[in-house]
Amino acid sequence: MDLKGKTTIITGATSGIGKVTALAIARDGAHLVLPVRNMEKGEVLKAEIISETGNKSVELMLCDLASMDSIRSFAKEFMAKYDRLHLLVNNAGLWESKRKESADGIEMNFAVNHLAPFLMTHLLLDIIKKSAPARIINVSSTAHKYAKMNFDDLEGKKGWSSMKSYAQSKLANIFFTRKLARELEGTGITVNCLHPGVVSTHLFDKMPRFFRRIFGLFMISSEKGAETSIFLATSPEVDEVSGVYFKKKKMAKTTRHAEDMKAADMLWEVSKEYCGL
């Protein structure tokens, strides 16, 4: 997709693969709208993007993805300024090593990794539809292989595990991608998700040192990790591809459970309830 002059939103762009993705999209001449929780970090990022790419079409907007009120405020502000959105990259994510809750009292991994992109995408969907052809990209993970959706205890209130919580949130990204792709068939909007690789980013900062050492043996750079996101955002090869999980810029297999559309339908309805949609 030719992004020159097109409006794009990329979450989690202040560091890691989000930052690399934002730089690449800026080089393609897109207009970037970047939701940031910390405006000071955002200003540093904006200056770097302009300096490195020469693209001055970068706007920062305040948004805390751990707060549904903040996400709604961001969407309202965006829609007051823009009537088109050609590319939405739901990149932001975290991995909490201890059970925490969001501003809405929801387990943090589930809230930020799944419910935040679910809500933001829904709030912006009418504008995205007006902008077709358009693309939605969700950053998932191969970690989804270590989880099944526990509808009896989505937030780990009965028994919480850092790995299971994170893995379930990444599984939720795949379910969301496949369900939304079906909902948007025939609209000119594609929805795909990806595993970026085990990337050396701040995602692992809160992990125990033992796990960081293990992951460190096969971590890749942010530049390498962003390749699939950039591919899905720009390549004409995926113009007609939707509802697919990618790895290393190629279609990849998920677990059989991740293909369960009944579970995807159930998660969709539960997520709408969480988000008040």
mmCIF file of N, CA, C and O in Angstrom, residues 68 71-72 106 110-111 114-120 122-123 268-277:
data_model
loop_
_atom_site.group_PDB
_atom_site.id
_atom_site.type_symbol
_atom_site.label_atom_id
_atom_site.label_comp_id
_atom_site.label_asym_id
_atom_site.label_seq_id
_atom_site.Cartn_x
_atom_site.Cartn_y
_atom_site.Cartn_z
ATOM 1 N N MET A 68 -9.587 2.910 29.717
ATOM 2 C CA MET A 68 -10.575 3.000 28.648
ATOM 3 C C MET A 68 -11.052 4.433 28.449
ATOM 4 O O MET A 68 -11.347 4.841 27.318
ATOM 5 N N ILE A 71 -8.510 6.025 26.222
ATOM 6 C CA ILE A 71 -8.646 5.545 24.841
ATOM 7 C C ILE A 71 -9.826 6.234 24.157
ATOM 8 O O ILE A 71 -9.739 6.665 23.007
ATOM 9 N N ARG A 72 -10.923 6.369 24.880
ATOM 10 C CA ARG A 72 -12.095 7.045 24.321
ATOM 11 C C ARG A 72 -11.809 8.522 24.043
ATOM 12 O O ARG A 72 -12.233 9.069 23.017
ATOM 13 N N ILE A 106 -9.058 -4.064 35.666
ATOM 14 C CA ILE A 106 -8.938 -5.277 34.857
ATOM 15 C C ILE A 106 -7.478 -5.722 34.841
ATOM 16 O O ILE A 106 -6.569 -4.891 34.773
ATOM 17 N N PHE A 110 -4.245 -8.490 30.071
ATOM 18 C CA PHE A 110 -5.469 -8.632 29.280
ATOM 19 C C PHE A 110 -5.993 -7.257 28.867
ATOM 20 O O PHE A 110 -6.440 -7.066 27.730
ATOM 21 N N ALA A 111 -5.901 -6.295 29.779
ATOM 22 C CA ALA A 111 -6.429 -4.954 29.511
ATOM 23 C C ALA A 111 -5.653 -4.235 28.413
ATOM 24 O O ALA A 111 -6.241 -3.705 27.463
ATOM 25 N N HIS A 114 -4.997 -6.792 24.915
ATOM 26 C CA HIS A 114 -6.171 -7.166 24.129
ATOM 27 C C HIS A 114 -7.285 -6.123 24.138
ATOM 28 O O HIS A 114 -7.694 -5.635 23.082
ATOM 29 N N LEU A 115 -7.778 -5.764 25.309
ATOM 30 C CA LEU A 115 -8.941 -4.879 25.356
ATOM 31 C C LEU A 115 -8.646 -3.488 24.798
ATOM 32 O O LEU A 115 -9.515 -2.877 24.169
ATOM 33 N N ALA A 116 -7.431 -2.989 25.003
ATOM 34 C CA ALA A 116 -7.078 -1.668 24.477
ATOM 35 C C ALA A 116 -7.162 -1.617 22.951
ATOM 36 O O ALA A 116 -7.841 -0.740 22.395
ATOM 37 N N PRO A 117 -6.501 -2.531 22.223
ATOM 38 C CA PRO A 117 -6.652 -2.495 20.762
ATOM 39 C C PRO A 117 -8.065 -2.839 20.303
ATOM 40 O O PRO A 117 -8.532 -2.326 19.284
ATOM 41 N N PHE A 118 -8.745 -3.697 21.040
ATOM 42 C CA PHE A 118 -10.133 -4.044 20.704
ATOM 43 C C PHE A 118 -11.005 -2.786 20.752
ATOM 44 O O PHE A 118 -11.752 -2.498 19.808
ATOM 45 N N LEU A 119 -10.891 -2.028 21.833
ATOM 46 C CA LEU A 119 -11.696 -0.822 21.987
ATOM 47 C C LEU A 119 -11.289 0.257 20.991
ATOM 48 O O LEU A 119 -12.145 0.847 20.321
ATOM 49 N N MET A 120 -10.001 0.507 20.867
ATOM 50 C CA MET A 120 -9.546 1.559 19.957
ATOM 51 C C MET A 120 -9.971 1.280 18.524
ATOM 52 O O MET A 120 -10.457 2.168 17.813
ATOM 53 N N HIS A 122 -12.499 -0.545 17.458
ATOM 54 C CA HIS A 122 -13.941 -0.369 17.306
ATOM 55 C C HIS A 122 -14.339 1.104 17.249
ATOM 56 O O HIS A 122 -15.198 1.491 16.443
ATOM 57 N N LEU A 123 -13.718 1.920 18.076
ATOM 58 C CA LEU A 123 -14.063 3.341 18.103
ATOM 59 C C LEU A 123 -13.694 4.039 16.796
ATOM 60 O O LEU A 123 -14.338 5.010 16.400
ATOM 61 N N TRP A 268 -15.158 -12.162 21.460
ATOM 62 C CA TRP A 268 -15.679 -10.914 20.861
ATOM 63 C C TRP A 268 -16.806 -10.350 21.714
ATOM 64 O O TRP A 268 -16.809 -9.155 22.051
ATOM 65 N N GLU A 269 -17.751 -11.191 22.072
ATOM 66 C CA GLU A 269 -18.898 -10.736 22.869
ATOM 67 C C GLU A 269 -18.488 -10.339 24.291
ATOM 68 O O GLU A 269 -18.953 -9.319 24.805
ATOM 69 N N VAL A 270 -17.594 -11.135 24.875
ATOM 70 C CA VAL A 270 -17.108 -10.807 26.230
ATOM 71 C C VAL A 270 -16.345 -9.484 26.205
ATOM 72 O O VAL A 270 -16.497 -8.645 27.107
ATOM 73 N N SER A 271 -15.546 -9.270 25.161
ATOM 74 C CA SER A 271 -14.756 -8.048 25.051
ATOM 75 C C SER A 271 -15.660 -6.833 24.868
ATOM 76 O O SER A 271 -15.370 -5.747 25.412
ATOM 77 N N LYS A 272 -16.728 -6.978 24.111
ATOM 78 C CA LYS A 272 -17.684 -5.881 23.948
ATOM 79 C C LYS A 272 -18.297 -5.504 25.290
ATOM 80 O O LYS A 272 -18.491 -4.317 25.598
ATOM 81 N N GLU A 273 -18.578 -6.501 26.111
ATOM 82 C CA GLU A 273 -19.126 -6.238 27.438
ATOM 83 C C GLU A 273 -18.114 -5.500 28.305
ATOM 84 O O GLU A 273 -18.457 -4.517 28.978
ATOM 85 N N TYR A 274 -16.891 -5.960 28.291
ATOM 86 C CA TYR A 274 -15.814 -5.288 29.040
ATOM 87 C C TYR A 274 -15.705 -3.817 28.648
ATOM 88 O O TYR A 274 -15.536 -2.938 29.493
ATOM 89 N N CYS A 275 -15.782 -3.571 27.336
ATOM 90 C CA CYS A 275 -15.559 -2.238 26.806
ATOM 91 C C CYS A 275 -16.816 -1.362 26.760
ATOM 92 O O CYS A 275 -16.746 -0.186 26.379
ATOM 93 N N GLY A 276 -17.940 -1.955 27.116
ATOM 94 C CA GLY A 276 -19.185 -1.184 27.086
ATOM 95 C C GLY A 276 -19.627 -0.825 25.680
ATOM 96 O O GLY A 276 -20.184 0.240 25.435
ATOM 97 N N LEU A 277 -19.388 -1.733 24.732
ATOM 98 C CA LEU A 277 -19.759 -1.483 23.332
ATOM 99 C C LEU A 277 -21.085 -2.153 22.986
ATOM 100 O O LEU A 277 -21.379 -3.220 23.507
#
